[in-house]
Every structure is written in C-alpha cells, then in structure tokens.
Amino acid sequence: MTGQVLNIGYVPLVDCAPLVIARELGFAAEEGLSLSLMPQPSWSALRDMLVLGHLDAAQMLSPMPVAMSMGLGGLSAQVDALMVLAVNGTVFGVSRALAARMRDRGAVFGDVSAVASALAPEARVRIGVPFPYSMHRLLLDYFLERAPALQGAAIEVVTVPPRRMADAMERGELDALWVGEPWGSDAVLRGVAELWLPGQAIWAFSPEKVLAMRHDRIQAAPGTTRALMRAVYHACRWLDAPRNKPLAIEILARSEHLDLSDQTIDPAITGRLTPAQGASPVEVPQFQLFHRHTANFPWRSQANWIAERLGADAEARALARASFRSDLYREVLGPLGADLPGASEKIEGAMRHATAVASTKGHMILGPDAFFDGETFDPTPES
Amino acid sequence: MQNSLCILVVEADADKARQIIDALCEAGMTDVHALAHPGGLERAIKQISPDIVLIDLANPDRDTLEHLSLVSDPKARAVAMFVDQTDDELTRAALNAGVSAYVVDGLKMNRIKPVLETAIARFQLMRQMQSELDAAKRALHDRKTIDRAKGILMRQRGCSEEEAYGLLRKTAMDQGRKVIDVAQALVTAADLLS
C-alpha cells in the first residue's frame, strides 16, 4: 500500500464506519492516503494520544473538542471538529428486572414521557454512560432535567467503558445504560438489557461523533487535512446508500474491526432495533445518519448547544463555535458537490419534520431536529 | 526516603500489579494498594482515600477515573489527571511509558515526582518485556504456519522440504510480500478447500 500514512484513532463502535470504509473501499487511497486505524482502549487515552501527536486525527465524541476548548478534563490542546461522522445512534436501556417493573407501569418503547413516569418511582437507578464529555451524558442530563416525572428522582450517573456496560449490568453494578451501538443491541442479544429509547427521542438530530484534529496540525498540513476530509466524506456518502448496507455490515463485522456478529451490527446500520430478546424489530427513522440530511455539516450552533450544556460562558461559547470548522467544510467539500446550507448556525430544535431550506444548490432537506420537550435553542450570541 | 503517600494501583493482571507495587516499595513507598476489579473503583477511592492513582494507559477504566474528576460532592476529594504545566516532559514521559496518573486533591509537585518516576521506569521495563514476549510468541506462531505451508507443498507437489521453502520464498520475493504472508494465504486456502 502506498500513500501518506496517517495514524487515525478510534473506539470500536458502529459509528467508526466512515473511517473503516474510507480505508477498506479505497476512498483514502484515491486521495493518496494510507489510513492506519488504531483502536484506543478509552476516550481519555484517545484524547491524550491526539494531544501528544501520536495520532494524526481521530474519531471523537462531539462534546470532546468543545470540552477541550473550555480546558475541561485532563490533557488539553486546541482540537477542531472537521466534520460530523455520525448523527444519532445511541440507545437507553435497562436491566431486565427493571424493564419488567417499567412495563407494568406503562413504559412504551420510544415514548419519552411514559418511560420517564415508569422510571420515576424507583428508589435508586444507576445509569452508565461511556464518558463524562459525551452526547450520551448530555442527552441523559437533558432528559433528567426536563422530564417532569423525573424531578427529584434518585438517579446516579457512572462512567463505564462501552464494551463493559453489559458485564457491569450483569454483575448488578448498573440498572440502566446509555450507550452507542452495537453495545446496546449486544446487551439485548445477551439477554442482559432491554431498550426503551433511541437517543433521538431526546434530540432528533444530535451530532454524535466528529472527525477531530489538532488545530496546529490542520494549519501545518492543509493538503493532508483536505485529502482526509474528502476521503471520509465519500465514505459517509457510500454508507448511507441503502444498497451498500449489507456490505458495510459485513466489513464492520470482520475480526480486525468490530469482531462481532453481523446480527449485532445490523440494527444501527439498518435502523431496525430489537428492543428486547424475542421482540419484533422496530423501525426507527434516522436512527443513525452518516450522510443524509446534511449530517456531516459541523453546525456551529451544535457546538454552541454543547458548550452551553457544559456550562460555558459567552467567551467559551465563542471558542467552542470556532472549533466546529464549518468554514473548512464549505471550502473543501463544496467543490465536491456537497450541499452547503446558507448559514452555519440554525435554531436547534425548530424542526418537528423534515424541512426544505435554502442551500447552494437551491434547496436541501434538513432535520427533523426537535427536542422532546419542544424547546428550541437560538444560537444568536447575546451581547 | 520518607514518603507517607498513599498510592492506589489499578491493574487487573495480578503479576503486573505486584511488579509495580514492588518497585514502589523498593523506592521507599509503603502505603501502596492494588485494585483488580474495575467495578469497585469509586468505592475503593472513597475507602482507601489514595493521594495518587496509577493506571495503565491501555486500561479502559481510565474513563471512569475521568468521571470521578468531575464529582461535585463537596465531601468527595477531587481527582484530577496529573498534568503539570511547569514540567510538561514528565507528563509526556509518563504517557509515553503507558502510565497515567491521577492526583487527588492537588498534591505538591515534588511529592508526586518520585512516585511517577518510579512508575515510569517500571512501566517501561514491563512494556519492553511484554513486547519481547509477544515477539517470541509471534515468531513461534510464524514458524508453525510456515511449517504447515511447507507440508502442504511437499504433499501436493511431491517436493522436498528445502524445495518447498524455496518455492515459498521465491513467490514472496516475486510478489513483494513476506514469506509468512504467502504461507498464511496458502494455509487458509488449503483449509477452505479441504
């Protein structure tokens, strides 16, 4: 294999697919790149390796670059999000014992208020999330804060690596989990958990993972950065074509990637979730988007929402917005035919349905992006 | 060296844990604990109340420690990843050696340094031994694969062992591949066809 070698860090999850596909199907090679995909044991290890320069780029939880721009948590550096790798794709599930009690109290898959009411009477619920600065955590916090039934509920949030969540639940250390696929479906297949909510029940269009690079490296290697963005963009577009899904599942299942059965990976890619062992699959619209609805565009309003949820002040929010490189996205992917929205910020949560908006090509279909409580987030900076 | 720091080593492999503890004890640190089970991390930190937590960079439980650094309970002691702006090299050296250190309640730099330096040295040694072990295992595995490939060629083509190896080598050179890769491909194909 020839081409410039790039060390790319990732955590084995279905949404590392754009990086795997970029390499396996030659999108990277076409750009003169050879991607060396390096699985990382934890998000903190991935962050440290990126900061120290052992990794050239990485798949990151969307709140990580924002948290780093705010100087939160461990090693810090200016890290930018070049594009969004995946929108949505997480699930909320509970142990089977808790699921049985919740069913008796009227919980229904996907129904946020019914799930909240069924959860509320529990004396103590320990919920696992994969990382403090993750969309999982932010969605969970939003759910706990805004669902009227859960006010004052005895909830404890703990951090457990995704691959270990089902084990922790089996040992009785967790009552519930909020995790990225395939680990939710894996827990269901193992008979450990039942799923109640897909992540987008809370926010219909949340940036889940981003392609991240150190800011100074982007400056120093503009050509490489652009080539990487193009390769990953092509891979994302390939992934969202329905006819490619069976091959995508087959490639991801391979031992050098996720090393899991096709059956475990299928729900995230096809959007057909099986909430409990023996239950029939449920069709979840836009369960995980790799490309459709302008999923790859790094909206500055998304970064702004994350920053606000992490408690940023106006100055920190400006830094967070700047870390989502919609400017670079326009410059690099516009010439490739990527549809570009007229603005780089939108009112988050304003679209209950898919909506046509103005774009470089005349119109593009966005959303829906509603929050479960019907609130909107207006990014217009005050002051 | 007088050192009353309490150190918690998070390591599931009992052998590795003992090596790290031994190294720290040799360096004069007496209050050293080990934790093998990942689930009990938060409880252990409350009970043992360590000043420093050492954890392998490759251990996925690191993310749980990151979470503990955000605990807002005023009674809980703050845990922070050890990052020293005045001595960036030490942080870098630690991470390069594969050890991450979490410091509880802002200890003074001069008290952390000897602990970290000892841990770095031991982690480097362990890593080196591990990679030598891995290399030895891999060499043995490669040997077995090449022997099987030679066996297949000898049976199929009725040639000698020497000729079989010569054929593998020539094919590898012609295709710009390693002998082991050609042998592996042959063994896989033979398994599929048998």
XYZ file of C-alpha atoms in Angstrom:
577
model
C 0.000 0.000 0.000
C 1.367 3.389 -0.878
C 0.413 6.903 0.030
C 0.988 9.124 3.012
C 0.383 7.177 6.209
C -1.993 8.771 8.719
C -2.493 7.355 12.194
C -6.188 7.532 12.973
C -7.532 6.801 16.444
C -10.973 5.376 17.065
C -13.022 3.487 19.600
C -14.647 0.332 18.204
C -18.311 1.283 17.703
C -20.604 1.150 14.662
C -20.032 4.852 14.066
C -16.337 4.337 13.327
C -17.692 3.026 9.997
C -16.730 6.108 7.912
C -13.051 5.586 8.804
C -13.150 1.832 8.181
C -14.945 2.276 4.850
C -12.608 5.088 3.782
C -9.745 2.659 4.128
C -11.291 -0.650 3.046
C -13.020 0.630 -0.088
C -10.113 2.735 -1.266
C -11.575 6.224 -0.753
C -8.437 7.125 1.222
C -6.105 5.579 -1.352
C -7.770 7.656 -4.085
C -6.744 10.735 -2.109
C -3.167 9.445 -1.777
C -3.618 8.471 1.863
C -2.981 5.249 3.702
C -5.044 5.159 6.892
C -3.556 3.271 9.795
C -6.574 2.689 12.035
C -5.580 2.449 15.690
C -8.239 1.270 18.140
C -7.989 3.041 21.509
C -8.830 1.499 24.887
C -10.638 4.552 26.220
C -11.723 8.054 25.209
C -9.186 9.578 27.593
C -6.380 7.545 26.020
C -7.542 8.636 22.552
C -7.549 12.272 23.635
C -4.051 12.009 25.153
C -2.616 10.307 22.056
C -4.103 13.011 19.821
C -2.766 15.794 22.041
C 0.707 14.217 22.172
C 0.756 13.843 18.394
C 0.840 10.020 18.309
C -2.410 10.220 16.364
C -2.827 12.488 13.340
C -6.621 12.519 13.562
C -9.348 10.713 15.463
C -12.999 9.885 15.752
C -14.204 11.817 18.806
C -17.339 12.209 20.849
C -18.787 15.523 19.655
C -18.564 17.178 23.106
C -14.839 16.388 23.433
C -13.418 19.183 21.244
C -15.822 21.609 22.921
C -14.812 20.459 26.422
C -11.151 20.756 25.425
C -11.693 24.281 24.103
C -13.048 25.056 27.587
C -9.990 23.459 29.228
C -12.104 20.749 30.884
C -10.710 17.357 31.825
C -7.140 16.095 31.623
C -4.698 16.945 28.894
C -5.748 19.861 26.744
C -4.981 21.275 23.334
C -6.872 23.156 20.672
C -8.678 20.421 18.764
C -11.069 21.123 15.888
C -14.009 19.124 14.558
C -13.535 18.962 10.778
C -16.880 17.319 10.101
C -19.555 15.241 11.773
C -19.023 11.491 11.242
C -22.412 10.365 12.518
C -25.652 11.892 13.755
C -27.568 9.975 16.481
C -27.010 6.263 17.145
C -27.154 5.820 20.926
C -29.710 3.896 22.991
C -31.085 3.943 26.526
C -31.716 0.511 28.003
C -32.322 -1.000 31.429
C -31.751 -4.334 33.143
C -34.433 -6.949 32.516
C -35.635 -6.804 36.118
C -36.113 -3.042 35.916
C -37.657 -3.400 32.444
C -40.330 -5.729 33.828
C -41.273 -3.212 36.523
C -41.307 -0.375 33.985
C -43.526 -2.341 31.626
C -46.038 -2.810 34.444
C -46.014 0.950 34.917
C -46.848 1.530 31.253
C -43.478 2.233 29.621
C -43.571 2.096 25.811
C -40.509 1.932 23.531
C -39.683 5.395 22.209
C -42.249 7.241 24.352
C -40.170 9.632 26.477
C -42.827 10.690 28.976
C -44.113 7.131 29.511
C -40.535 5.923 30.056
C -39.852 8.800 32.488
C -43.016 8.062 34.501
C -42.173 4.367 34.668
C -38.625 5.113 35.834
C -39.530 7.739 38.437
C -40.826 5.507 41.298
C -37.529 3.556 41.501
C -35.690 4.031 44.799
C -32.313 4.207 43.082
C -31.233 3.959 39.459
C -27.570 3.737 38.477
C -27.118 4.697 34.831
C -23.896 4.011 32.927
C -22.562 6.416 30.294
C -19.303 5.920 28.359
C -17.595 9.237 29.086
C -18.291 12.439 31.032
C -17.990 14.546 27.860
C -20.271 12.539 25.595
C -23.533 13.226 23.790
C -24.925 10.280 25.794
C -24.288 12.177 29.017
C -25.697 15.427 27.656
C -28.863 13.743 26.368
C -29.297 11.903 29.666
C -28.837 15.111 31.669
C -31.316 16.916 29.411
C -33.816 14.064 29.873
C -33.422 14.055 33.674
C -33.673 17.831 33.879
C -36.626 18.341 31.535
C -38.885 15.305 32.058
C -41.407 16.467 34.689
C -41.828 12.946 36.107
C -38.123 12.675 36.907
C -37.793 15.778 39.062
C -36.165 14.633 42.291
C -35.697 11.041 41.098
C -32.824 9.139 42.727
C -30.526 8.796 39.736
C -26.812 8.199 39.867
C -24.688 8.540 36.724
C -21.498 6.487 36.477
C -18.911 6.133 33.708
C -18.346 2.638 32.321
C -16.456 1.800 29.097
C -18.991 0.800 26.359
C -17.675 -2.732 25.942
C -18.064 -3.381 29.669
C -21.561 -2.000 30.165
C -23.411 -5.297 29.695
C -20.968 -7.035 32.070
C -21.443 -4.322 34.698
C -25.205 -4.724 34.359
C -24.923 -8.491 34.697
C -22.924 -8.044 37.904
C -25.638 -5.764 39.253
C -23.461 -2.629 39.173
C -25.745 -0.848 36.699
C -29.537 -0.629 36.427
C -29.534 1.265 33.153
C -27.186 2.234 30.339
C -26.893 4.917 27.705
C -24.519 3.570 25.109
C -23.562 3.740 21.438
C -24.296 0.830 19.149
C -23.527 -2.041 18.841
C -23.278 -2.294 22.647
C -26.993 -1.734 23.293
C -28.030 -4.428 20.833
C -25.233 -6.642 22.157
C -26.662 -6.343 25.681
C -30.121 -7.254 24.308
C -28.793 -10.277 22.400
C -27.021 -11.445 25.537
C -30.299 -11.239 27.404
C -28.955 -8.641 29.838
C -30.846 -5.477 28.878
C -33.967 -4.170 27.193
C -34.029 -0.919 25.245
C -36.539 1.873 25.878
C -35.289 4.918 23.981
C -33.155 5.649 20.944
C -31.047 8.774 21.529
C -33.047 10.849 19.067
C -36.166 10.504 21.215
C -34.497 13.239 23.310
C -32.963 15.297 20.483
C -33.918 14.221 16.974
C -30.656 15.363 15.336
C -27.649 15.326 17.650
C -24.055 15.259 16.391
C -22.690 12.018 17.857
C -19.117 11.667 16.579
C -16.806 14.091 14.808
C -13.576 13.798 12.866
C -11.087 15.655 15.050
C -7.589 17.011 14.501
C -5.280 19.289 16.414
C -5.709 22.868 15.259
C -1.975 23.401 14.722
C -1.720 20.187 12.680
C -4.536 21.383 10.414
C -2.590 24.599 9.862
C 0.682 22.763 9.262
C -0.716 20.126 6.888
C -3.544 21.743 4.940
C -3.260 19.385 1.958
C -3.388 16.230 4.068
C -6.294 17.575 6.110
C -8.278 18.287 2.977
C -7.495 14.885 1.457
C -8.656 13.181 4.659
C -11.893 15.181 4.715
C -12.640 14.259 1.098
C -11.931 10.552 1.676
C -14.142 10.405 4.769
C -16.882 12.397 3.064
C -17.001 9.888 0.193
C -17.127 7.029 2.705
C -20.034 8.680 4.560
C -21.961 9.130 1.334
C -21.335 5.489 0.405
C -22.531 4.323 3.834
C -25.927 5.985 3.607
C -26.851 4.412 0.249
C -29.354 1.621 1.090
C -27.808 -0.838 -1.376
C -24.436 -0.643 0.409
C -25.671 -1.514 3.877
C -25.185 -5.327 3.697
C -21.565 -4.878 2.600
C -20.984 -2.224 5.275
C -22.200 -4.663 7.943
C -20.018 -7.451 6.562
C -16.902 -5.254 6.595
C -17.510 -3.870 10.098
C -18.110 -7.375 11.495
C -14.625 -8.534 10.446
C -12.203 -9.539 13.153
C -9.837 -6.625 12.545
C -12.667 -4.115 13.031
C -15.540 -4.711 15.471
C -15.126 -8.502 15.562
C -18.814 -9.126 16.259
C -21.637 -10.977 14.547
C -23.485 -9.306 11.649
C -26.619 -9.583 13.737
C -25.168 -7.298 16.430
C -24.172 -4.595 13.951
C -27.272 -4.758 11.750
C -29.671 -2.657 13.928
C -27.539 0.509 13.873
C -26.896 0.333 10.125
C -30.449 -0.574 9.071
C -32.296 1.402 11.774
C -34.307 -1.670 12.800
C -33.827 -2.041 16.547
C -34.856 -5.085 18.534
C -35.764 -3.635 21.947
C -35.865 -6.954 23.816
C -34.962 -10.582 23.271
C -37.724 -12.191 21.223
C -39.464 -8.875 20.455
C -40.075 -7.899 16.852
C -37.775 -5.238 15.401
C -38.916 -1.614 15.484
C -38.209 0.696 12.563
C -36.516 3.818 13.994
C -36.343 6.639 11.432
C -32.905 8.330 11.237
C -31.566 6.084 13.999
C -28.051 6.827 12.783
C -27.172 9.099 9.881
C -23.782 9.058 8.190
C -24.604 11.449 5.376
C -28.304 12.119 4.695
C -29.906 15.401 5.802
C -26.517 17.137 5.640
C -25.411 15.029 8.632
C -21.716 15.763 8.022
C -22.010 19.545 8.263
C -20.471 20.751 11.551
C -23.116 23.282 12.589
C -21.677 25.932 14.867
C -24.998 26.000 16.679
C -24.443 22.346 17.635
C -21.117 23.259 19.255
C -22.821 26.194 20.935
C -25.556 23.950 22.382
C -22.928 21.525 23.720
C -20.920 24.378 25.242
C -23.979 25.807 26.945
C -24.888 22.408 28.382
C -21.321 22.135 29.723
C -21.762 25.469 31.456
C -19.680 27.715 29.184
C -19.755 31.487 29.440
C -20.059 33.719 26.339
C -16.312 33.736 25.698
C -16.015 29.943 25.971
C -19.017 29.532 23.715
C -17.310 31.594 21.036
C -14.268 29.294 21.235
C -16.497 26.235 21.080
C -18.294 27.523 17.983
C -14.989 28.193 16.278
C -13.857 24.604 16.953
C -16.593 23.266 14.651
C -14.947 24.040 11.306
C -17.925 24.772 9.078
C -15.622 27.252 7.257
C -13.212 24.487 6.241
C -16.087 22.133 5.420
C -17.509 24.673 2.954
C -14.126 25.305 1.370
C -13.102 21.639 0.991
C -16.352 19.792 0.360
C -18.274 22.445 -1.566
C -16.226 21.787 -4.742
C -17.023 18.060 -4.325
C -20.704 18.794 -4.693
C -21.609 18.688 -1.001
C -24.784 20.617 -0.404
C -23.994 23.615 1.765
C -26.561 25.422 3.906
C -26.912 29.207 3.606
C -25.878 29.733 7.240
C -23.552 27.876 9.608
C -25.885 28.187 12.559
C -29.507 27.213 12.873
C -32.089 27.375 15.613
C -31.605 23.906 17.091
C -34.846 22.074 17.785
C -37.012 24.197 15.496
C -37.883 21.428 13.003
C -40.508 18.886 14.033
C -40.488 17.466 10.484
C -38.002 17.258 7.646
C -37.856 20.752 6.158
C -36.550 22.186 2.912
C -34.195 25.144 3.431
C -32.116 27.365 1.171
C -28.732 25.995 0.121
C -26.070 26.425 -2.526
C -27.983 24.025 -4.763
C -31.299 25.791 -4.292
C -32.744 23.696 -1.520
C -31.785 20.939 0.884
C -33.767 18.794 3.272
C -32.861 19.183 6.933
C -33.997 17.632 10.167
C -36.212 16.913 11.973
C -34.140 18.169 14.903
C -36.710 18.681 17.680
C -36.035 18.268 21.408
C -38.509 16.032 23.234
C -39.816 18.916 25.344
C -40.407 21.139 22.314
C -37.806 23.717 23.413
C -35.604 25.472 20.868
C -32.050 26.707 21.185
C -31.370 30.000 19.458
C -27.657 30.342 18.796
C -27.695 34.110 18.225
C -24.939 35.307 20.534
C -26.323 37.728 23.071
C -24.336 40.937 23.659
C 13.364 8.340 51.539
C 10.495 9.310 53.769
C 7.232 9.006 51.941
C 3.836 8.642 53.518
C 1.829 8.957 50.323
C -0.995 6.530 49.802
C -0.905 5.058 46.297
C -3.601 3.022 44.552
C -2.561 0.898 41.575
C -5.431 -0.128 39.278
C -4.348 -3.257 37.432
C -6.311 -6.427 36.669
C -3.216 -8.559 35.976
C -2.014 -9.720 39.408
C 1.537 -10.267 38.191
C 1.873 -6.784 36.728
C 0.282 -5.238 39.816
C 2.827 -6.953 42.043
C 5.715 -5.737 39.909
C 4.565 -2.134 40.155
C 3.965 -2.399 43.900
C 7.377 -3.986 44.421
C 9.049 -1.184 42.503
C 7.239 1.472 44.545
C 8.085 -0.285 47.823
C 11.744 -0.536 46.795
C 11.659 3.202 46.269
C 10.534 3.615 49.865
C 6.796 3.951 49.498
C 5.000 1.777 51.981
C 1.324 2.605 51.670
C 0.566 1.005 48.301
C -2.715 -0.704 47.395
C -3.830 -2.619 44.338
C -7.269 -2.826 42.806
C -8.034 -5.551 40.283
C -11.773 -5.345 39.849
C -12.933 -2.422 37.694
C -16.381 -2.088 39.240
C -15.131 -1.078 42.654
C -13.090 1.919 41.564
C -15.264 4.632 43.051
C -15.749 2.706 46.301
C -12.020 1.972 46.586
C -11.162 5.632 46.183
C -13.579 6.528 48.964
C -12.330 3.765 51.301
C -8.601 3.805 50.686
C -8.535 7.546 50.094
C -5.356 7.478 47.990
C -3.236 10.518 47.169
C -2.290 9.162 43.776
C -3.987 6.636 41.495
C -1.810 4.917 38.906
C -3.478 3.212 35.967
C -2.217 1.696 32.734
C -2.920 3.938 29.767
C -4.376 0.901 27.997
C -6.874 0.220 30.783
C -10.416 1.154 29.684
C -11.297 2.020 33.287
C -9.428 5.265 32.845
C -12.632 6.852 31.634
C -14.207 6.066 34.998
C -11.384 7.976 36.687
C -12.013 10.926 34.372
C -15.599 10.858 35.575
C -14.510 10.920 39.211
C -12.593 14.085 38.466
C -15.944 15.781 37.967
C -17.574 14.731 41.215
C -19.385 17.746 42.585
C -19.976 16.280 46.041
C -18.169 18.728 48.360
C -17.276 15.896 50.762
C -15.631 13.887 47.997
C -11.970 14.578 47.283
C -11.243 15.858 43.820
C -9.367 13.566 41.448
C -7.524 15.129 38.546
C -5.381 13.741 35.818
C -1.799 14.610 36.525
C -0.821 17.354 34.123
C 1.963 19.640 35.138
C 2.422 22.736 33.039
C 5.815 23.526 34.577
C 7.148 20.047 33.837
C 5.430 19.041 30.625
C 8.152 16.476 29.968
C 7.151 14.396 32.980
C 3.534 14.132 31.823
C 4.707 13.290 28.333
C 7.189 10.684 29.593
C 4.517 9.067 31.738
C 2.028 8.797 28.891
C 4.716 7.558 26.524
C 5.606 4.846 29.017
C 1.938 3.921 29.224
C 1.167 5.094 32.742
C -1.490 7.604 33.565
C -1.523 9.186 36.981
C -4.463 10.757 38.743
C -3.754 13.035 41.635
C -6.166 13.545 44.484
C -6.589 16.986 45.992
C -3.740 18.834 44.315
C -0.607 17.319 45.799
C 2.660 19.182 45.668
C 4.747 18.500 42.600
C 7.893 17.476 44.496
C 5.959 14.708 46.268
C 4.489 13.295 43.072
C 7.657 13.301 41.057
C 9.465 10.349 42.715
C 6.331 8.186 42.551
C 5.799 8.963 38.923
C 9.444 8.465 38.005
C 9.475 5.046 39.675
C 6.246 4.063 37.937
C 7.521 5.271 34.569
C 10.676 3.180 34.885
C 8.715 0.067 35.857
C 6.100 0.503 33.128
C 8.854 0.912 30.543
C 10.523 -2.266 31.749
C 7.236 -4.192 31.720
C 6.372 -2.919 28.276
C 9.750 -3.983 26.945
C 9.391 -7.444 28.478
C 5.884 -7.736 27.095
C 6.946 -6.804 23.585
C 9.820 -9.297 23.744
C 7.345 -11.958 24.876
C 4.933 -11.016 22.095
C 7.741 -11.145 19.536
C 8.762 -14.596 20.742
C 5.170 -15.840 20.581
C 4.709 -14.388 17.128
C 7.939 -15.972 15.897
C 6.774 -19.347 17.178
C 3.392 -18.920 15.533
C 5.010 -17.853 12.242
C 7.281 -20.889 12.398
C 4.300 -23.210 12.764
C 2.423 -21.573 9.876
C 5.452 -21.814 7.588
C 5.926 -25.469 8.565
C 2.305 -26.213 7.697
C 2.633 -24.405 4.350
C 5.771 -26.385 3.581
C 3.938 -29.603 4.442
C 1.108 -28.729 2.074
C 3.531 -28.017 -0.782
C 5.524 -31.189 -0.114
C 2.343 -33.301 -0.280
C 0.807 -31.564 -3.278
C 3.904 -31.209 -5.392
C 5.893 -34.149 -4.080
C 8.925 -31.963 -3.404
C 11.457 -31.871 -0.593
C 11.223 -29.570 2.416
C 14.040 -27.465 1.064
C 12.335 -27.092 -2.322
C 9.039 -26.245 -0.630
C 10.665 -23.453 1.354
C 12.470 -22.244 -1.772
C 9.120 -22.017 -3.563
C 7.538 -20.028 -0.731
C 10.500 -17.687 -0.663
C 10.545 -17.158 -4.420
C 6.792 -16.465 -4.506
C 7.147 -13.982 -1.663
C 10.002 -12.186 -3.426
C 8.205 -12.105 -6.777
C 5.110 -10.601 -5.194
C 6.962 -8.284 -2.840
C 5.407 -9.966 0.185
C 6.707 -11.603 3.323
C 7.203 -15.378 3.441
C 4.838 -15.607 6.395
C 2.078 -13.827 4.440
C 2.391 -16.231 1.498
C 2.445 -19.179 3.895
C -0.622 -17.863 5.711
C -2.520 -17.440 2.435
C -1.639 -20.987 1.400
C -2.716 -22.459 4.746
C -6.001 -20.528 4.665
C -6.709 -21.639 1.090
C -5.906 -25.261 1.947
C -8.242 -25.101 4.970
C -11.013 -23.732 2.780
C -10.567 -26.422 0.137
C -10.234 -29.382 2.485
